[in-house]
């Protein structure tokens, strides 16, 4: 697999801000280092593991951003959005029913779903091809 296009911190911060404006919540960064570490996690997996795929890397973004609580609010939302946008950047699409997305992200935040389980879920609902194709 060739090197994926990675998410950049400024994009993630902007998406987080837009999500809070749209759906509500408290603005602010609780732990900038946690956000940076979460954004480094997929790249670390890609560089040091032989058995990586894009859905698994997307799950690493979603899991880390959700579990580290780097933002004051909206961590589950940015975790999901990071997965979807990372896949889109790399010509994949994530199509999961909204109620299931909510259940899964709540389970991740509560520590009831592992990163490997999240990766399996992302694989189940993602496929190669541009997000705009339906």
PDB file of C-alpha atoms in Angstrom, residues 58-59 62 78-90 92-95:
ATOM      1  CA  UNK A  58      -9.245   5.393   9.780  1.00  0.00           C
ATOM      2  CA  UNK A  59     -10.274   3.505  12.913  1.00  0.00           C
ATOM      3  CA  UNK A  62     -11.496   7.660  15.272  1.00  0.00           C
ATOM      4  CA  UNK A  78     -14.656  14.581  15.529  1.00  0.00           C
ATOM      5  CA  UNK A  79     -13.613  10.943  15.910  1.00  0.00           C
ATOM      6  CA  UNK A  80     -16.246   9.852  13.417  1.00  0.00           C
ATOM      7  CA  UNK A  81     -15.653  12.782  11.058  1.00  0.00           C
ATOM      8  CA  UNK A  82     -11.909  12.099  11.062  1.00  0.00           C
ATOM      9  CA  UNK A  83     -12.529   8.501   9.984  1.00  0.00           C
ATOM     10  CA  UNK A  84     -14.898   9.533   7.182  1.00  0.00           C
ATOM     11  CA  UNK A  85     -12.710  12.371   5.901  1.00  0.00           C
ATOM     12  CA  UNK A  86      -9.505  10.320   6.038  1.00  0.00           C
ATOM     13  CA  UNK A  87     -11.175   7.626   3.955  1.00  0.00           C
ATOM     14  CA  UNK A  88     -12.538  10.237   1.530  1.00  0.00           C
ATOM     15  CA  UNK A  89      -9.081  11.812   1.128  1.00  0.00           C
ATOM     16  CA  UNK A  90      -7.834   8.389   0.075  1.00  0.00           C
ATOM     17  CA  UNK A  92     -12.723   5.406  -0.012  1.00  0.00           C
ATOM     18  CA  UNK A  93     -16.177   6.031   1.395  1.00  0.00           C
ATOM     19  CA  UNK A  94     -17.743   5.256   4.739  1.00  0.00           C
ATOM     20  CA  UNK A  95     -21.485   4.620   4.615  1.00  0.00           C
TER      21      UNK A  95
END
